[in-house]
mmCIF file of C-alpha atoms in Angstrom:
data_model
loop_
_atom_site.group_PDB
_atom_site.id
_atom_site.type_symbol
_atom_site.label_atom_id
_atom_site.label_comp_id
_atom_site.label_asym_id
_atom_site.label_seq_id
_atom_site.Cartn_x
_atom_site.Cartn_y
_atom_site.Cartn_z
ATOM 1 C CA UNK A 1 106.213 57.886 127.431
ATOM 2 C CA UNK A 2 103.489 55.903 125.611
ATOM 3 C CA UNK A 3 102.238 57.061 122.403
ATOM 4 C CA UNK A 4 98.951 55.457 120.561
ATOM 5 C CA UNK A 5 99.728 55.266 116.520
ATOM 6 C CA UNK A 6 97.981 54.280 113.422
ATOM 7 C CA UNK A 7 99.316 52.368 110.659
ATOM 8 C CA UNK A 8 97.246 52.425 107.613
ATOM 9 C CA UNK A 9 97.874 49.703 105.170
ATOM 10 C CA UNK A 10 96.249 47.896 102.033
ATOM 11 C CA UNK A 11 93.281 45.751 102.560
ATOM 12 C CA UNK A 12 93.930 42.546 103.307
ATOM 13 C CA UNK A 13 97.140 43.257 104.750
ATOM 14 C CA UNK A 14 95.765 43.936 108.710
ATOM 15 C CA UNK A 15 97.084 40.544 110.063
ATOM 16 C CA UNK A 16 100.447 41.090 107.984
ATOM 17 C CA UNK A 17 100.770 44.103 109.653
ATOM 18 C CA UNK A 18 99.832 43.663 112.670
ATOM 19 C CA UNK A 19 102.312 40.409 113.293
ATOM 20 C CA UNK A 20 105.097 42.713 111.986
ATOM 21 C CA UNK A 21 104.002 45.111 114.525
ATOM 22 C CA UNK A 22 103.740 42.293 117.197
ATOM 23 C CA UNK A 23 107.626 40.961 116.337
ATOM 24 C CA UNK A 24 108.702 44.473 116.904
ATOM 25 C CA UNK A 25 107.311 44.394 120.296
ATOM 26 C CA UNK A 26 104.422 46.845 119.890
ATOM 27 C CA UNK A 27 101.995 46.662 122.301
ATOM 28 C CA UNK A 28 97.906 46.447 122.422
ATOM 29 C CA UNK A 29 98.083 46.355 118.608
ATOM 30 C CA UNK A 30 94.365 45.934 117.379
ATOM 31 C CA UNK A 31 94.075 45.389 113.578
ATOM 32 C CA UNK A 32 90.843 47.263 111.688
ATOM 33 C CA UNK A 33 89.680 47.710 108.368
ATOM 34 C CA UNK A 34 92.883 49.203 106.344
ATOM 35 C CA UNK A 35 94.397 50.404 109.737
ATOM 36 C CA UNK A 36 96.514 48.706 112.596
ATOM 37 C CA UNK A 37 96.269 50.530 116.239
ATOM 38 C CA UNK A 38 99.295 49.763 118.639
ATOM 39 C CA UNK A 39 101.048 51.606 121.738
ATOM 40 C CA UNK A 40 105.073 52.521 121.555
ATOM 41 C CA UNK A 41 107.572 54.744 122.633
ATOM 42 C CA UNK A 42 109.172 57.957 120.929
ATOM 43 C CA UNK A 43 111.827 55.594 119.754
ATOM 44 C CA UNK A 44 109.514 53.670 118.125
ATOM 45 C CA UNK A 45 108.673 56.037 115.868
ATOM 46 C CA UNK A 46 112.352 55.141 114.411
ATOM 47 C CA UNK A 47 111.948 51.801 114.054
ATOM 48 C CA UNK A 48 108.455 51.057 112.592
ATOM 49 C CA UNK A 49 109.689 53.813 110.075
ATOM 50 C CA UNK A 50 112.704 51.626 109.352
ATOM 51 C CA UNK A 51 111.464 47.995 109.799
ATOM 52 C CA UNK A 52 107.641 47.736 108.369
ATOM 53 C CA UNK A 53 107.658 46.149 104.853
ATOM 54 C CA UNK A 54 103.594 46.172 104.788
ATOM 55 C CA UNK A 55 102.517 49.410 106.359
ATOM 56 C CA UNK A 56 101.809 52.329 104.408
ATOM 57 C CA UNK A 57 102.629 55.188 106.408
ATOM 58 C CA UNK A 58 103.551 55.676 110.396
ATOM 59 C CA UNK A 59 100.673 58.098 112.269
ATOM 60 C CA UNK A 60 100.863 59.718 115.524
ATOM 61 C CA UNK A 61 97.521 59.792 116.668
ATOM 62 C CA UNK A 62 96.833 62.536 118.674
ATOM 63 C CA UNK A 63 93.243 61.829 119.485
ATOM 64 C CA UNK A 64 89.918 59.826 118.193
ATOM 65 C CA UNK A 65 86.410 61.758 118.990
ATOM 66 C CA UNK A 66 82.570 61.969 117.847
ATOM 67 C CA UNK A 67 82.360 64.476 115.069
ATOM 68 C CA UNK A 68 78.780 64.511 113.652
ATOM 69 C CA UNK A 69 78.643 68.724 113.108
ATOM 70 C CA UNK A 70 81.391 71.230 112.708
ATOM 71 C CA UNK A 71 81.523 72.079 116.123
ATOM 72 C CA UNK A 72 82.392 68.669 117.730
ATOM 73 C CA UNK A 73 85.106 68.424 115.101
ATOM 74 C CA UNK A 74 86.117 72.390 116.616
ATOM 75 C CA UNK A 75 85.964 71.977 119.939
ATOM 76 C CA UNK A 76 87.420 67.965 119.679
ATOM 77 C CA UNK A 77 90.489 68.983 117.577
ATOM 78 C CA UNK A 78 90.980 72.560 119.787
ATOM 79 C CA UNK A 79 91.109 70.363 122.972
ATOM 80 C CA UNK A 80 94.328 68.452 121.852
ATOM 81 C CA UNK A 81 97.976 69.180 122.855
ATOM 82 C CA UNK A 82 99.293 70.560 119.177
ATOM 83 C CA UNK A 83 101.597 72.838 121.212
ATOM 84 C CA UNK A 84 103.560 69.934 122.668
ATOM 85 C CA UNK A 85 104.403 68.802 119.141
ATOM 86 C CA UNK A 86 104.484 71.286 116.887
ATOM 87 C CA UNK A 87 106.633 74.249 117.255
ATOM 88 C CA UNK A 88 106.079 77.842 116.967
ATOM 89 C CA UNK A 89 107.315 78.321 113.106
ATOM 90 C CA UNK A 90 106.142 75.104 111.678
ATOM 91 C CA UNK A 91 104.314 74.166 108.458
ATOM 92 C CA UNK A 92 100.814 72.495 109.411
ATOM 93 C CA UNK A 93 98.935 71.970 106.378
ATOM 94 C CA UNK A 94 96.040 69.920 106.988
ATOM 95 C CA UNK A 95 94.912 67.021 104.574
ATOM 96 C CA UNK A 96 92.188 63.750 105.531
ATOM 97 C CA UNK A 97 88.822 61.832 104.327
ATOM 98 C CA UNK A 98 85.683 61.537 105.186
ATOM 99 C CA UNK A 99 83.436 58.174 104.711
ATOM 100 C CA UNK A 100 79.690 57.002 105.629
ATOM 101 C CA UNK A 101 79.836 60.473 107.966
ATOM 102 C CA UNK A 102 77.517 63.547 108.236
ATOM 103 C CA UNK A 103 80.760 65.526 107.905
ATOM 104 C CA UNK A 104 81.263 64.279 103.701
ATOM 105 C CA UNK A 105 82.820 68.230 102.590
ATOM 106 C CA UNK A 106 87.141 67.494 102.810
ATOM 107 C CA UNK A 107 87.552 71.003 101.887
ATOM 108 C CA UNK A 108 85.166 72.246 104.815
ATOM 109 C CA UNK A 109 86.443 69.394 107.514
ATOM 110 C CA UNK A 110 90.163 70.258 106.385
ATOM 111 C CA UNK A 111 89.523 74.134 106.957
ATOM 112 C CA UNK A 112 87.688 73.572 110.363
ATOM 113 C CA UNK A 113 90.767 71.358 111.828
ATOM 114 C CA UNK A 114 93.445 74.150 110.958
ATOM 115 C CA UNK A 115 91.189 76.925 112.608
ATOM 116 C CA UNK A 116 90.989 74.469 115.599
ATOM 117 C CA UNK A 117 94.811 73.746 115.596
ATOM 118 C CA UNK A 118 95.548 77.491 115.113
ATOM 119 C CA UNK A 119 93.457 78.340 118.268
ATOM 120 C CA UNK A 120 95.034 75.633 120.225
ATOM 121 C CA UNK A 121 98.462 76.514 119.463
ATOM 122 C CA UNK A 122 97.401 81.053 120.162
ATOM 123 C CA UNK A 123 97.373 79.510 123.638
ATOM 124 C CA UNK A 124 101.085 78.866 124.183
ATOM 125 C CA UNK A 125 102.504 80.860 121.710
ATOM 126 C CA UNK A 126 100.584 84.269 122.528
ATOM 127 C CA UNK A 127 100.398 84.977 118.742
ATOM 128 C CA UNK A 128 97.629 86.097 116.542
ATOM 129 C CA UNK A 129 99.380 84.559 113.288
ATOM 130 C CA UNK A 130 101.846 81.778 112.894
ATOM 131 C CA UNK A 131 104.333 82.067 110.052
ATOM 132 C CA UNK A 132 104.811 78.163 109.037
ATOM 133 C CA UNK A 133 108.123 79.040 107.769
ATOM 134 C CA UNK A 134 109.875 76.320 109.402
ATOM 135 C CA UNK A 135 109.677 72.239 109.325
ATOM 136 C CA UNK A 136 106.707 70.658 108.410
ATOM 137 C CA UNK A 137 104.539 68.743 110.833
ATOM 138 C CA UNK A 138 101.752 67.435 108.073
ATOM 139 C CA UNK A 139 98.382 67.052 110.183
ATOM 140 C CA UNK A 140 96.065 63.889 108.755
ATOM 141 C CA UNK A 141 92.118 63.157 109.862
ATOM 142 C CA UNK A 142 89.844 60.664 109.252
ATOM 143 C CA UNK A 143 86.613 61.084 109.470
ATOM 144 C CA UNK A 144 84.369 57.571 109.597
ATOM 145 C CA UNK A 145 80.817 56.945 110.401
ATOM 146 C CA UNK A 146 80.659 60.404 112.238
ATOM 147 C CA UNK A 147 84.161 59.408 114.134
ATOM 148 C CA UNK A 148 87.052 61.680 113.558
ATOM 149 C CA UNK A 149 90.817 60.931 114.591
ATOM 150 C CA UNK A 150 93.897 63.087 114.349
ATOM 151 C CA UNK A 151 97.180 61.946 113.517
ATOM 152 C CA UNK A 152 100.722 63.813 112.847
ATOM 153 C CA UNK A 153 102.313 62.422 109.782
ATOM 154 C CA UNK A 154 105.689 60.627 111.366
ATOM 155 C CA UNK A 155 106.807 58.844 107.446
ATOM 156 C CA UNK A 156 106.573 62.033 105.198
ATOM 157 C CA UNK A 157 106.431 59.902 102.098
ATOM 158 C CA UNK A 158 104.451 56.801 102.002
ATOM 159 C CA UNK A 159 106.649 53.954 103.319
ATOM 160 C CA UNK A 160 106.083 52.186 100.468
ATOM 161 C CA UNK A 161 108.575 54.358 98.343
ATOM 162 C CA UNK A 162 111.501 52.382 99.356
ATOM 163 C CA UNK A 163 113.698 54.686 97.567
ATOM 164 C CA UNK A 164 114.985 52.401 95.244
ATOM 165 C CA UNK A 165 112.583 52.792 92.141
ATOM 166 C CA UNK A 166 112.224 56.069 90.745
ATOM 167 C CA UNK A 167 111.003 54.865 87.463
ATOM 168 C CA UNK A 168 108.675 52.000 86.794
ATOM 169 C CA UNK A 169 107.703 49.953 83.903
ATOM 170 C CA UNK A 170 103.802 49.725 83.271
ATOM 171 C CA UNK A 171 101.549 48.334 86.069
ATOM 172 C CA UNK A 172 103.720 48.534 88.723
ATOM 173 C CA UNK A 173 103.353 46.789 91.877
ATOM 174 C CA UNK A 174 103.272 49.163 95.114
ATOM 175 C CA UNK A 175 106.232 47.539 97.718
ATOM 176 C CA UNK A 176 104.566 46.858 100.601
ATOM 177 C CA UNK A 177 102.219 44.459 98.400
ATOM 178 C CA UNK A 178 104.713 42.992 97.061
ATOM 179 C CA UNK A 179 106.336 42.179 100.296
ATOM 180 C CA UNK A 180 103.289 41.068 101.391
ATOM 181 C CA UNK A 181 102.780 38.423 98.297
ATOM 182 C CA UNK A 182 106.502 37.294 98.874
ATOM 183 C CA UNK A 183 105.648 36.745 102.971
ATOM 184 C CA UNK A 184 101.957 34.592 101.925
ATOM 185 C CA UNK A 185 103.902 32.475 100.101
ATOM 186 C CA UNK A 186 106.245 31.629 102.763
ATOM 187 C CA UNK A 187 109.540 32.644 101.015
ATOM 188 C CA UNK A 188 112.112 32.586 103.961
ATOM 189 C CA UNK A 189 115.632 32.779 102.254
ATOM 190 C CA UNK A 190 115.776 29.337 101.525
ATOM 191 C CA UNK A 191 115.634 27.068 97.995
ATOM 192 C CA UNK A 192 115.148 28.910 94.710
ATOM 193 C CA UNK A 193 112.806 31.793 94.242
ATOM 194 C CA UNK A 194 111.637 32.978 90.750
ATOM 195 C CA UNK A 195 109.679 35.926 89.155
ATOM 196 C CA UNK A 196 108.817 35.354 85.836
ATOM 197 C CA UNK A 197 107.304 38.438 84.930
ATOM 198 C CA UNK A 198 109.516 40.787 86.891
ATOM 199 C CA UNK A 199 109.214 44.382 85.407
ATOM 200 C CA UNK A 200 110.675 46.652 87.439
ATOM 201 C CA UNK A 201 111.871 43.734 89.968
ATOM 202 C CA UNK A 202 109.854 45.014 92.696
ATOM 203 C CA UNK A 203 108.619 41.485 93.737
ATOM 204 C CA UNK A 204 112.273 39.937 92.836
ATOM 205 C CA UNK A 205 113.734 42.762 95.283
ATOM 206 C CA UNK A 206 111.170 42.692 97.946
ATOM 207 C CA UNK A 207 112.161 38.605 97.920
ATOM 208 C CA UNK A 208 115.778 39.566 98.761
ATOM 209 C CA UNK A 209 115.477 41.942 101.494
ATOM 210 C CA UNK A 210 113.398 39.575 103.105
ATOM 211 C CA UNK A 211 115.847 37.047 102.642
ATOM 212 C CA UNK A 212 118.432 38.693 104.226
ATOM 213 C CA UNK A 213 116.140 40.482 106.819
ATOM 214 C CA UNK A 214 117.466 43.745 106.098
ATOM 215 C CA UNK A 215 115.161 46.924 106.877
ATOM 216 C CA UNK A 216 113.466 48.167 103.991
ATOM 217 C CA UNK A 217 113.799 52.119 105.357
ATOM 218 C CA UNK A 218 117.089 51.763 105.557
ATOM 219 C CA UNK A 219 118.227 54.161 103.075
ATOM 220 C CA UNK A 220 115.348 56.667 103.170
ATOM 221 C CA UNK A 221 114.088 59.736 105.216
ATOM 222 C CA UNK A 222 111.266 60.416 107.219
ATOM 223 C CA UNK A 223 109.405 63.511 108.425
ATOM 224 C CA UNK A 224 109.518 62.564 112.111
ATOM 225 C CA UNK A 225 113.847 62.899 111.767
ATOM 226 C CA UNK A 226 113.785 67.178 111.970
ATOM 227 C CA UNK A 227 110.983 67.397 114.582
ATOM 228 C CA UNK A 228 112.898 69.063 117.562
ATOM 229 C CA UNK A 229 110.865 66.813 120.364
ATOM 230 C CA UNK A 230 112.858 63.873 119.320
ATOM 231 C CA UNK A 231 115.905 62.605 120.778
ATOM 232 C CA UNK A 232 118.085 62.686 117.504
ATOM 233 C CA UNK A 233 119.807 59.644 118.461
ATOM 234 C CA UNK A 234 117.024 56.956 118.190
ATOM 235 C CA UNK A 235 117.445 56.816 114.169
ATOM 236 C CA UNK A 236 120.862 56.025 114.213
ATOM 237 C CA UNK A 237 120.183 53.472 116.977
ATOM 238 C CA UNK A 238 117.097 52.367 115.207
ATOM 239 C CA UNK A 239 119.028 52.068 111.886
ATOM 240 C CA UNK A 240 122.164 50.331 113.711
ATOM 241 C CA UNK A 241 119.816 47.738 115.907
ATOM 242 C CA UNK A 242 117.848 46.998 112.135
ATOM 243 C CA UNK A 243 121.423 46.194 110.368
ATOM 244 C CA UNK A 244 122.695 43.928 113.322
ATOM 245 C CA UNK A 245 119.677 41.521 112.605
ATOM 246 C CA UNK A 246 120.593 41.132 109.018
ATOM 247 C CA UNK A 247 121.157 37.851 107.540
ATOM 248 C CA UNK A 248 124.327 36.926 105.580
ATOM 249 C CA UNK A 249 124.132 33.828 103.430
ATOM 250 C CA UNK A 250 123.933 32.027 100.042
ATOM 251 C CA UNK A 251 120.823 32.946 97.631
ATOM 252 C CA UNK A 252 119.241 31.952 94.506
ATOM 253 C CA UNK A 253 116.932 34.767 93.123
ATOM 254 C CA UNK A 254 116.068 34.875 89.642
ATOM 255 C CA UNK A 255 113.951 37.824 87.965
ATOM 256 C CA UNK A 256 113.390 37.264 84.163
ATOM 257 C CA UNK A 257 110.587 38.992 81.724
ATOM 258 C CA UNK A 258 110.469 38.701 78.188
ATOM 259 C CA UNK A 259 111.272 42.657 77.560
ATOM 260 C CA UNK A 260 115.021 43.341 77.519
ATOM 261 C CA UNK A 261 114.636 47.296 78.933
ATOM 262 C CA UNK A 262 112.172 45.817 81.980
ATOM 263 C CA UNK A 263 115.001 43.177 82.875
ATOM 264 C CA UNK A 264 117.653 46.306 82.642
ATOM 265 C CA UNK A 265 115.128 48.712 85.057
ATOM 266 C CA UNK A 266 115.055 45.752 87.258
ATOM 267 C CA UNK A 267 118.542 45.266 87.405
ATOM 268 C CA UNK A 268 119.037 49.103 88.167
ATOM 269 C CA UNK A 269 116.661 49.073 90.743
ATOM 270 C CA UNK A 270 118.209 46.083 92.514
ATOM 271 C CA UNK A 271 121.540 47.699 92.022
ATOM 272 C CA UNK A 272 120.015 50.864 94.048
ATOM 273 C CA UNK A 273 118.230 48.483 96.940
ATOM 274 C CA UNK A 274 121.678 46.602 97.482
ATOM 275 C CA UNK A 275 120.668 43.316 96.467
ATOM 276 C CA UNK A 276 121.798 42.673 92.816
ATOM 277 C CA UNK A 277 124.454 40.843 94.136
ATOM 278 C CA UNK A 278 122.367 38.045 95.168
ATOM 279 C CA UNK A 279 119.664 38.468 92.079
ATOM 280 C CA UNK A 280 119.987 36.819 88.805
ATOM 281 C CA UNK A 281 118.373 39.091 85.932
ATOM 282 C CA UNK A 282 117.712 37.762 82.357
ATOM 283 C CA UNK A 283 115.460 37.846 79.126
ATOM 284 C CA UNK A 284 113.773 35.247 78.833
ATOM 285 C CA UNK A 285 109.516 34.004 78.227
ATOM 286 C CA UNK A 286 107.640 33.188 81.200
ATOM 287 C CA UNK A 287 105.622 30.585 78.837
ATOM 288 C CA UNK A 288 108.702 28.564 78.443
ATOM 289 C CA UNK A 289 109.092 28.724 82.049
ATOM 290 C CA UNK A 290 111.202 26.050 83.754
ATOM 291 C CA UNK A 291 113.679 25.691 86.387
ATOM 292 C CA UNK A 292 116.437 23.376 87.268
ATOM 293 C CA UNK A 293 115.866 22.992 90.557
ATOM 294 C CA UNK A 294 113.260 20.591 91.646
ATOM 295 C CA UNK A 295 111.749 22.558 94.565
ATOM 296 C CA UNK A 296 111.186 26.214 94.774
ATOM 297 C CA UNK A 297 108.816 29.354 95.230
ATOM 298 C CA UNK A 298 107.398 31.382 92.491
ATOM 299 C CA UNK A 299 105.585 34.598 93.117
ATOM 300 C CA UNK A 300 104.582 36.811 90.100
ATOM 301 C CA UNK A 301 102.466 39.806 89.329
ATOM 302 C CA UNK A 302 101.476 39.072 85.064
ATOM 303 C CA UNK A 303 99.798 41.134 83.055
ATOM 304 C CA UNK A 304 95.927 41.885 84.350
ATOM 305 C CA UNK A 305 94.688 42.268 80.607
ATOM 306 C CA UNK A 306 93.796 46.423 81.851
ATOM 307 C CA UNK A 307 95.999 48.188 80.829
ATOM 308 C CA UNK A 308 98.816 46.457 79.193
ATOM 309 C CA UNK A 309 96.851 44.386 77.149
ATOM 310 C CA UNK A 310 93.433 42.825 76.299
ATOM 311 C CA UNK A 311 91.775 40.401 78.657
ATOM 312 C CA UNK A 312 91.673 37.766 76.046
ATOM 313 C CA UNK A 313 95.347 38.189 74.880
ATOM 314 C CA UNK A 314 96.261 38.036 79.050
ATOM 315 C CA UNK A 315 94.231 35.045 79.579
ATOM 316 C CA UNK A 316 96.101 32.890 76.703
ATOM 317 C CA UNK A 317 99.357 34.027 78.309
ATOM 318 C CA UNK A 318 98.006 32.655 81.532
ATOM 319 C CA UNK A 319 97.207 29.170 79.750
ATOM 320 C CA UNK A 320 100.671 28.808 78.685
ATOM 321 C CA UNK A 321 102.120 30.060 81.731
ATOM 322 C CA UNK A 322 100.005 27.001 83.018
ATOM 323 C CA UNK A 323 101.057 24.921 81.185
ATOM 324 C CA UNK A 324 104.512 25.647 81.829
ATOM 325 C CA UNK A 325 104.366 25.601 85.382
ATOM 326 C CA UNK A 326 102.857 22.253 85.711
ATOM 327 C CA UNK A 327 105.348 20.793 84.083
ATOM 328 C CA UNK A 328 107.674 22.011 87.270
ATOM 329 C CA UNK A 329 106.882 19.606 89.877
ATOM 330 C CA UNK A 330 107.264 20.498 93.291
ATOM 331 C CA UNK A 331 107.370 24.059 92.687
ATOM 332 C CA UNK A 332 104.896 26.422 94.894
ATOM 333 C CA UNK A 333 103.665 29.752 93.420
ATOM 334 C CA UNK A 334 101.250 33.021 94.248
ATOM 335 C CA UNK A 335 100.197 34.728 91.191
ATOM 336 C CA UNK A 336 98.249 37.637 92.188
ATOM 337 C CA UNK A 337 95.448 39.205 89.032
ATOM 338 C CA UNK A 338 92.563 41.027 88.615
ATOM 339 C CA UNK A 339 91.564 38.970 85.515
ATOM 340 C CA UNK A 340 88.083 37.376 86.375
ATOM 341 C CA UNK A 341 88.697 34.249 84.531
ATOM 342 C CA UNK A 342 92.386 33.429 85.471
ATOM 343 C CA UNK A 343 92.036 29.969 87.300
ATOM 344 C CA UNK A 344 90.172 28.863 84.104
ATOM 345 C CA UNK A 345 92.716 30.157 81.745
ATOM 346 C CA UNK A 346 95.632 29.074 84.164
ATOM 347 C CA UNK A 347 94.054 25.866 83.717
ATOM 348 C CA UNK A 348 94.165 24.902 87.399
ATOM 349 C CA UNK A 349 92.108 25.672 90.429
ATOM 350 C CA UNK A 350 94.206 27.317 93.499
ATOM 351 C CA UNK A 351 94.606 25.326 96.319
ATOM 352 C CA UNK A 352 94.232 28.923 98.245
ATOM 353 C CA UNK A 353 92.773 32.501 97.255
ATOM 354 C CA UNK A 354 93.510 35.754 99.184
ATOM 355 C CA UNK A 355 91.469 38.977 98.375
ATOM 356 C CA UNK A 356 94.128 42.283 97.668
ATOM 357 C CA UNK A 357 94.202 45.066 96.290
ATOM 358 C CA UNK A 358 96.917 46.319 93.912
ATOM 359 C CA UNK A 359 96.471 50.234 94.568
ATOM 360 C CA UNK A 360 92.642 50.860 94.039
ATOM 361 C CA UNK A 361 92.578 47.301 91.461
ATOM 362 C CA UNK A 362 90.947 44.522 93.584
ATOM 363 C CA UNK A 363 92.648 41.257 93.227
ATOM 364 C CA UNK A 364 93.235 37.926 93.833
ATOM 365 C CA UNK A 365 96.069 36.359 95.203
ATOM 366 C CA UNK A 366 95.848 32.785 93.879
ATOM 367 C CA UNK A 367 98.050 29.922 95.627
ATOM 368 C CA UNK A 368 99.526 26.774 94.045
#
C-alpha cells in the first residue's frame, strides 16, 4: 500500500535530502522549504528510519487540509482514518506549529486536534474515554499560511541522535549537518580526510560512516518498531539489506583539536559509532595545521566567536588557520561559521558559499 510521508530537515538541506530519498527509491519526492514529500511502502518506514543521514525525523502524513478557523481544523482532522493506525489503548499526545496562519494559538490548535482524533477514534472503538495506557503513537501538525497537515511520528527521537553521543563538548554540531557538510564537500572514502577542530568528533564520525556506507540508524530505535500494524519483520530486513551495502576498505581519518578531554570524548564517541578503528585521534593545534599527504579533504566546524569565545579572539584563530592551510597545497576544505567576517580573517575568498543553519545559528558553509 502507498503511504505519502514528510521528512523535515534543516534548511538548506532539501536537495540533500531529497537525492537520499531518490537513491532509496522513493517515489514523487517533491522537496519544500525545510520539508521533503515522497510516496513509499510500510516497509519503507524501516528503511528511511535506518538509512537517512540528513533528515530530521520520518512523518506519516495522514492528511494536508485548509484550516483558517477552528472548525476546518475539527472537521479536517475528525475526517481522517486515526482508527486504522492507532489502537484502542494508545498514547496520542498531540504536539505541532503554527506560522504566517490565522490559527497562531499551539495550545488552542493542539487541544482542537486531540478532541478531533478522540471523536474519530469513539467511532470504532464505541468508547466514551480512551485510557492511553499503551504504546505511544505521537500525533504532529503543522499549521502554515492557513494550511494544516497531520503526520504520525514514525522516528520517536529525532534521527539526528545517532545514538552514539550522549555527551557533547561546547557548540556541538547536530549529525545530520554534519553529514551533510562531509557529503558538499565530496568526501567519498577515498584520500585523506581531516578535522582539525573535532570536539566531540561528530564531523570526523559522520566522515567514516559515509565512507564505509554503513546506515547511520543502525544501532538505534524508533517509535514506528511497537506499532502493531507493522509487519515486524521489515526492520530486521531493513537493517540486514542496509549492512549488505556496507563498504569494507582501507581509510585515513584524522580528528585532532587542541583540548586533550575533546580528543578523548571524540574518541569515545567513535568507539560507540563503530568506527574508531579506522579514525586517528590526537592533540594537536589546528594553527599549525599540516598534513603529509599532498591531496586531501578537510571539513571543520571552528569556533563561531558566540559562545566559546569572542568574535575577535575567533577571527585571529581563523587567520592562522589560514595561514596554515594555504601552505597545504592541493588540499580542499568546507569550513562552515556564523562569524560575519570569516573570509576576511581566513584571509581568502571561497571559491563556493552555501547558506545552513547549525540548529537555529544561520551559517555559512564556505568552500576552498
Amino acid at each position: 500500500m502507498d503511504l505519502m510521508f514528510c521528512m523535515p530537515c534543516l534548511f538548506g538541506l532539501e536537495g540533500l535530502v531529497g537525492n537520499e530519498l531518490r537513491h532509496m527509491g522513493l517515489r514523487d519526492v517533491a522537496p519544500e522549504n525545510g520539508r521533503v514529500y515522497f510516496v513509499g511502502t510500510e516497509e519503507d518506514i524501516a528503511r528511511v528510519n535506518l538509512r537517512s543521514r540528513f533528515g530530521e525525523r520520518l512523518l506519516l502524513v495522514l492528511g494536508r487540509f485548509p484550516a483558517r478557523t477552528f472548525d476546518e481544523l475539527f472537521e479536517g482532522c475528525r475526517a481522517l482514518p486515526w482508527e486504522d493506525y492507532i489502537p484502542g489503548d494508545a498514547a496520542f499526545p498531540v504536539t505541532g506549529w503554527a506560522l504566517e496562519s490565522a490559527l497562531h494559538s499551539v495550545p488552542d490548535c493542539q487541544k482542537i486536534v486531540k478532541k478531533a482524533v478522540v471523536e474519530a477514534m469513539k467511532r470504532r472503538y464505541r468508547v466514551e474515554r480512551f485510557p492511553e495506557s499503551g504504546g505511544a503513537y505521537q500525533i504532529r501538525f503543522g499549521i502554515w499560511k492557513d494550511s494544516a497537515a497531520l503526520y504520525l511520528d514514525c522516528s520517536g527521537v529525532g534521527l539526528y541522535k545517532r545514538g552514539y553521543r550522549p555527551a557533547q563538548v561546547a557548540a556541538p554540531l547536530r549529525e545530520t549537518l554534519a553529514a551533510a557538510m562531509v557529503d558538499i564537500a565530496r568526501y567519498r572514502g577515498r584520500g585523506e580526510f581531516c578535522d582539525p577542530f573535532c570536539g566531540g568528533g561528530t564531523v570526523a564520525i559522520e566522515a567514516a560512516l559515509a565512507a564505509r556506507n554503513r546506515a547511520p540508524g543502525l544501532y538505534r530505535h524508533f517509535a514506528a518498531e511497537s506499532w502493531g500494524w507493522l509487519d515486524r519483520g521489515i526492520w530486521e530486513r531493513c537493517a540486514q539489506e542496509a549492512r549488505d551495502r556496507e563498504f569494507h576498505g582501507d581509510y585515513t581519518i584524522l580528528a585532532s583539536d587542541i583540548d586533550p578531554h575533546a580528543v578523548e570524548l571524540a574518541r569515545a564517541n567513535a568507539l560507540r559509532a563503530g568506527v574508531a578503528d579506522i579514525i586517528r585521534f590526537e592533540v594537536a593545534d589546528a594553527r599549525k595545521f599540516a598534513r603529509s599527504c599532498d591531496r586531501g579533504t578537510l571539513v571543520t566546524n571552528p569556533p563561531y566567536g558566540e559562545r566559546m569565545m569572542e568574535q575577535r579572539e575567533a577571527g585571529e584563530l581563523y587567520r592562522d588557520f589560514g595561514e596554515a592551510f594555504r601552505a597545504t597545497a592541493g588540499w580542499s576544505a568546507a569550513i562552515i561559521s556564523s562569524h560575519p567576517q570569516f573570509e576576511k580573517c581566513f584571509g581568502a575568498r571561497a571559491a563556493k558559499r552555501r547558506k545552513l543553519y547549525n540548529g537555529m545559528i544561520p551559517c555559512t558553509l564556505y568552500l576552498y
